Amino acid sequence: MLIAVLSDIHSNLAALDAVLASIGSVDAIWHLGDVVGYGPDPERTVARLRAVGAIGVQGNHDDAVAGGESIDRFNPEGRAAAEWSRTRISDKTREYLAALPRVIVRETPAGAFTLVHGSPRDPIWEYIDSPYVAAENLAAFGTAFCLIGHSHRPLAFRTRRAGGDSMRMRVVEPEGRMQLGDRRAILNPGSVGQPRDGNPNASFLMIDTEAGVASWHRVAYDLVATQAAMAAAGLPTELIRRLARGS
Ligand code: ZN
């Protein structure tokens, strides 16, 4: 079974389409939230994800764009983009975003996975960006593996030994791989639509459950087209610029 894991697409349809073209035929597509927010194509991005049969969880931006209170915690650019997005989605898309679960558990031949946007103990807000925070979250999920987004960085946290409760953090390079063994792990695929690790290319994760391997990938997309669509929509300049920096 081949599973593509996509996170933080952020209404960047050009990036999503480049990733979908790159992954080709897979058995499942899982997303880790923040389907919308920041970018220029909220309606079509949600429609595309639904059309390919993706399942996934709610992020803070999905909640905000659906009308939720997360918007009150955003910085001015994020808030402006969320308010704009609210006026650009259909009722059907709003209902879809509002109804996304915050935690999903899936069994696979390689082990069971918990899917959340932020962290298992605080599913839409907490950032797991250190081995200490990762270790604190081990008790908050019951599966071998956990998939997270939110920080927009490709990261892998793994216990130092099987059954252990301290973790190591690895900043994953493009085409990095990890064998899914008997040590618990928390994996972040990086962001499809707004990478923040200094590399502007869309980032995603593939899980081969037969081989028991997780692998990270990058794909270039028409970034200028996304920036032009954002400019035409009047979205904040800083959000447009950061796509090219990948930060
Ligand atoms: Zn995000």
CSV table of C-alpha atoms and ligand atoms in Angstrom, one decimal:
chain,number,residue,atom,x,y,z
A,1,MET,CA,0.0,0.0,0.0
A,2,LEU,CA,1.4,3.4,-1.1
A,3,ILE,CA,0.1,6.4,0.9
A,4,ALA,CA,0.9,10.0,0.0
A,5,VAL,CA,0.8,12.4,3.0
A,6,LEU,CA,0.2,16.1,2.2
A,7,SER,CA,0.1,18.9,4.7
A,8,ASP,CA,-0.3,22.7,4.7
A,9,ILE,CA,-1.5,23.1,1.2
A,10,HIS,CA,-2.8,26.5,2.0
A,11,SER,CA,-5.0,27.2,-1.1
A,12,ASN,CA,-2.0,26.8,-3.4
A,13,LEU,CA,-3.6,24.8,-6.2
A,14,ALA,CA,-0.5,25.0,-8.5
A,15,ALA,CA,1.6,23.4,-5.8
A,16,LEU,CA,-1.1,20.7,-5.1
A,17,ASP,CA,-1.4,19.8,-8.7
A,18,ALA,CA,2.3,19.5,-9.2
A,19,VAL,CA,2.4,17.1,-6.2
A,20,LEU,CA,-0.5,15.1,-7.5
A,21,ALA,CA,1.2,14.8,-10.9
A,22,SER,CA,4.4,13.7,-9.2
A,23,ILE,CA,2.9,11.0,-7.0
A,24,GLY,CA,0.9,9.4,-9.8
A,25,SER,CA,-1.2,6.4,-8.7
A,26,VAL,CA,-1.3,5.8,-5.0
A,27,ASP,CA,-3.6,3.7,-2.7
A,28,ALA,CA,-4.5,6.6,-0.4
A,29,ILE,CA,-4.0,10.3,0.1
A,30,TRP,CA,-3.9,11.7,3.6
A,31,HIS,CA,-3.8,15.4,4.4
A,32,LEU,CA,-2.8,16.9,7.7
A,33,GLY,CA,-4.8,20.1,7.6
A,34,ASP,CA,-4.4,23.8,6.6
A,35,VAL,CA,-5.9,23.0,3.2
A,36,VAL,CA,-6.8,26.7,3.0
A,37,GLY,CA,-5.5,30.1,4.2
A,38,TYR,CA,-2.7,32.3,2.8
A,39,GLY,CA,-3.1,31.3,-0.8
A,40,PRO,CA,-5.3,32.3,-3.8
A,41,ASP,CA,-7.4,29.2,-4.5
A,42,PRO,CA,-9.4,28.0,-1.5
A,43,GLU,CA,-12.4,26.7,-3.3
A,44,ARG,CA,-10.7,24.8,-6.1
A,45,THR,CA,-8.0,23.5,-3.7
A,46,VAL,CA,-10.7,21.9,-1.5
A,47,ALA,CA,-12.5,20.6,-4.5
A,48,ARG,CA,-9.4,19.0,-5.9
A,49,LEU,CA,-8.5,17.3,-2.7
A,50,ARG,CA,-12.1,15.9,-2.4
A,51,ALA,CA,-12.0,14.8,-6.0
A,52,VAL,CA,-8.9,12.7,-5.4
A,53,GLY,CA,-10.5,11.1,-2.4
A,54,ALA,CA,-8.2,12.5,0.2
A,55,ILE,CA,-9.0,12.0,3.9
A,56,GLY,CA,-7.6,14.3,6.5
A,57,VAL,CA,-7.8,16.4,9.6
A,58,GLN,CA,-8.6,20.1,10.4
A,59,GLY,CA,-5.9,22.7,10.8
A,60,ASN,CA,-6.1,26.1,12.5
A,61,HIS,CA,-6.5,27.8,9.1
A,62,ASP,CA,-9.3,25.5,8.1
A,63,ASP,CA,-11.2,26.3,11.3
A,64,ALA,CA,-10.6,30.1,10.8
A,65,VAL,CA,-11.7,30.1,7.1
A,66,ALA,CA,-14.8,28.0,8.1
A,67,GLY,CA,-15.8,30.7,10.5
A,68,GLY,CA,-14.1,29.4,13.7
A,69,GLU,CA,-12.5,31.4,16.5
A,70,SER,CA,-8.9,30.4,15.4
A,71,ILE,CA,-8.9,33.6,13.4
A,72,ASP,CA,-8.6,35.6,16.6
A,73,ARG,CA,-5.1,34.1,17.2
A,74,PHE,CA,-3.7,35.0,13.7
A,75,ASN,CA,-1.2,37.6,12.8
A,76,PRO,CA,-2.5,40.5,10.6
A,77,GLU,CA,-1.4,38.8,7.3
A,78,GLY,CA,-2.9,35.4,8.2
A,79,ARG,CA,-6.1,37.1,9.4
A,80,ALA,CA,-6.4,39.2,6.2
A,81,ALA,CA,-6.0,36.1,4.1
A,82,ALA,CA,-8.5,34.1,6.2
A,83,GLU,CA,-11.1,36.9,6.0
A,84,TRP,CA,-10.6,37.1,2.2
A,85,SER,CA,-10.9,33.3,1.9
A,86,ARG,CA,-14.2,33.3,3.8
A,87,THR,CA,-15.7,35.4,1.0
A,88,ARG,CA,-14.4,33.0,-1.7
A,89,ILE,CA,-15.7,29.6,-0.6
A,90,SER,CA,-19.0,28.0,-1.2
A,91,ASP,CA,-21.3,26.8,1.6
A,92,LYS,CA,-20.4,23.2,0.6
A,93,THR,CA,-16.7,23.9,1.1
A,94,ARG,CA,-17.3,25.8,4.4
A,95,GLU,CA,-19.2,22.8,5.7
A,96,TYR,CA,-16.5,20.4,4.6
A,97,LEU,CA,-13.8,22.5,6.4
A,98,ALA,CA,-15.9,22.9,9.6
A,99,ALA,CA,-16.6,19.1,9.7
A,100,LEU,CA,-13.0,17.9,9.3
A,101,PRO,CA,-12.1,15.7,12.3
A,102,ARG,CA,-9.1,16.9,14.5
A,103,VAL,CA,-7.7,13.4,14.9
A,104,ILE,CA,-7.8,10.4,12.6
A,105,VAL,CA,-6.3,6.9,13.3
A,106,ARG,CA,-5.5,4.5,10.5
A,107,GLU,CA,-4.2,0.9,10.6
A,108,THR,CA,-1.7,-0.1,8.0
A,109,PRO,CA,0.5,-3.2,7.4
A,110,ALA,CA,3.5,-1.1,8.6
A,111,GLY,CA,1.7,-0.1,11.9
A,112,ALA,CA,-1.0,2.3,13.0
A,113,PHE,CA,-0.8,6.0,12.4
A,114,THR,CA,-2.4,8.9,14.2
A,115,LEU,CA,-3.0,12.0,12.0
A,116,VAL,CA,-3.2,15.5,13.5
A,117,HIS,CA,-2.4,19.0,12.3
A,118,GLY,CA,-0.4,20.4,15.3
A,119,SER,CA,0.2,17.8,18.0
A,120,PRO,CA,-1.7,14.8,19.5
A,121,ARG,CA,-2.3,16.7,22.8
A,122,ASP,CA,-3.3,20.0,21.1
A,123,PRO,CA,-4.4,19.0,17.6
A,124,ILE,CA,-4.7,22.3,15.9
A,125,TRP,CA,-2.3,24.7,17.7
A,126,GLU,CA,0.8,23.1,19.2
A,127,TYR,CA,4.0,23.1,17.2
A,128,ILE,CA,6.2,20.1,17.5
A,129,ASP,CA,9.6,21.6,16.7
A,130,SER,CA,11.9,20.1,19.3
A,131,PRO,CA,12.6,16.6,20.6
A,132,TYR,CA,11.4,17.6,24.0
A,133,VAL,CA,8.0,18.7,22.8
A,134,ALA,CA,7.8,15.6,20.7
A,135,ALA,CA,8.6,13.4,23.7
A,136,GLU,CA,6.0,15.1,25.8
A,137,ASN,CA,3.4,14.2,23.2
A,138,LEU,CA,4.2,10.4,23.1
A,139,ALA,CA,1.7,9.8,25.9
A,140,ALA,CA,-1.0,11.6,23.9
A,141,PHE,CA,-1.4,9.1,21.1
A,142,GLY,CA,-1.7,5.3,21.2
A,143,THR,CA,-0.4,4.3,17.8
A,144,ALA,CA,3.2,3.5,16.8
A,145,PHE,CA,3.4,6.5,14.5
A,146,CYS,CA,2.0,10.0,14.3
A,147,LEU,CA,1.8,12.3,11.4
A,148,ILE,CA,1.9,16.1,12.0
A,149,GLY,CA,2.0,19.3,10.0
A,150,HIS,CA,1.7,23.0,11.2
A,151,SER,CA,5.4,24.0,11.3
A,152,HIS,CA,5.8,23.6,7.5
A,153,ARG,CA,9.2,21.9,8.0
A,154,PRO,CA,10.1,18.3,7.0
A,155,LEU,CA,11.0,16.7,10.3
A,156,ALA,CA,11.3,13.3,11.8
A,157,PHE,CA,11.3,12.5,15.6
A,158,ARG,CA,12.0,9.0,16.8
A,159,THR,CA,12.5,7.4,20.2
A,160,ARG,CA,16.1,6.6,21.0
A,161,ARG,CA,15.2,3.0,21.6
A,162,ALA,CA,12.2,0.8,21.3
A,163,GLY,CA,9.9,1.4,24.2
A,164,GLY,CA,11.9,4.5,25.2
A,165,ASP,CA,10.4,7.9,26.0
A,166,SER,CA,13.1,10.3,24.9
A,167,MET,CA,13.3,11.4,21.3
A,168,ARG,CA,15.8,12.5,18.6
A,169,MET,CA,14.9,15.1,16.0
A,170,ARG,CA,16.1,14.9,12.4
A,171,VAL,CA,15.7,17.7,9.9
A,172,VAL,CA,14.9,15.7,6.8
A,173,GLU,CA,16.7,16.6,3.6
A,174,PRO,CA,14.9,16.2,0.2
A,175,GLU,CA,14.7,12.5,-0.8
A,176,GLY,CA,15.4,11.6,2.8
A,177,ARG,CA,14.1,8.2,4.0
A,178,MET,CA,13.3,6.4,7.2
A,179,GLN,CA,12.7,2.8,7.9
A,180,LEU,CA,9.5,2.4,10.0
A,181,GLY,CA,10.7,-0.1,12.6
A,182,ASP,CA,9.9,-0.8,16.2
A,183,ARG,CA,10.7,2.7,17.5
A,184,ARG,CA,7.8,5.1,17.8
A,185,ALA,CA,8.0,8.1,15.5
A,186,ILE,CA,6.4,11.5,14.7
A,187,LEU,CA,6.8,12.6,11.1
A,188,ASN,CA,6.2,15.9,9.4
A,189,PRO,CA,5.9,15.9,5.6
A,190,GLY,CA,6.7,19.6,5.3
A,191,SER,CA,4.4,21.9,3.5
A,192,VAL,CA,2.9,21.6,0.0
A,193,GLY,CA,1.8,25.2,-0.4
A,194,GLN,CA,4.1,27.3,1.8
A,195,PRO,CA,7.4,25.6,2.7
A,196,ARG,CA,9.4,27.3,5.5
A,197,ASP,CA,12.6,25.4,5.5
A,198,GLY,CA,14.4,27.7,3.0
A,199,ASN,CA,13.4,25.5,0.0
A,200,PRO,CA,10.5,26.9,-2.0
A,201,ASN,CA,9.6,23.6,-3.7
A,202,ALA,CA,6.4,21.7,-2.5
A,203,SER,CA,7.2,19.1,0.1
A,204,PHE,CA,5.4,15.8,0.8
A,205,LEU,CA,5.8,12.4,2.3
A,206,MET,CA,5.2,8.9,0.9
A,207,ILE,CA,4.7,5.8,3.0
A,208,ASP,CA,5.3,2.4,1.5
A,209,THR,CA,3.6,0.1,4.0
A,210,GLU,CA,5.0,-3.1,2.4
A,211,ALA,CA,8.6,-2.0,2.6
A,212,GLY,CA,7.9,-0.1,5.8
A,213,VAL,CA,9.6,3.0,4.5
A,214,ALA,CA,8.7,6.7,4.8
A,215,SER,CA,10.3,9.0,2.2
A,216,TRP,CA,10.3,12.8,1.8
A,217,HIS,CA,10.1,14.4,-1.6
A,218,ARG,CA,10.2,17.9,-3.2
A,219,VAL,CA,8.7,19.1,-6.4
A,220,ALA,CA,8.9,22.4,-8.2
A,221,TYR,CA,5.7,24.1,-9.3
A,222,ASP,CA,4.6,27.3,-11.0
A,223,LEU,CA,5.3,29.6,-8.1
A,224,VAL,CA,5.1,32.7,-10.2
A,225,ALA,CA,1.5,31.8,-11.2
A,226,THR,CA,0.5,31.4,-7.5
A,227,GLN,CA,2.1,34.8,-6.7
A,228,ALA,CA,0.3,36.5,-9.6
A,229,ALA,CA,-3.0,35.0,-8.5
A,230,MET,CA,-2.3,36.3,-4.9
A,231,ALA,CA,-1.4,39.7,-6.2
A,232,ALA,CA,-4.6,39.9,-8.3
A,233,ALA,CA,-6.6,38.9,-5.2
A,234,GLY,CA,-5.0,41.7,-3.2
A,235,LEU,CA,-3.5,39.2,-0.6
A,236,PRO,CA,-0.8,40.6,1.7
A,237,THR,CA,2.6,41.3,0.0
A,238,GLU,CA,4.6,39.5,2.7
A,239,LEU,CA,2.6,36.3,2.0
A,240,ILE,CA,3.4,36.6,-1.7
A,241,ARG,CA,7.1,37.2,-1.1
A,242,ARG,CA,7.7,34.4,1.3
A,243,LEU,CA,6.7,31.7,-1.2
A,244,ALA,CA,9.8,32.5,-3.2
A,245,ARG,CA,12.0,32.4,-0.1
A,246,GLY,CA,10.5,29.2,1.2
A,247,SER,CA,10.5,30.7,4.7
B,1,ZN,ZN,-0.1,25.8,8.0
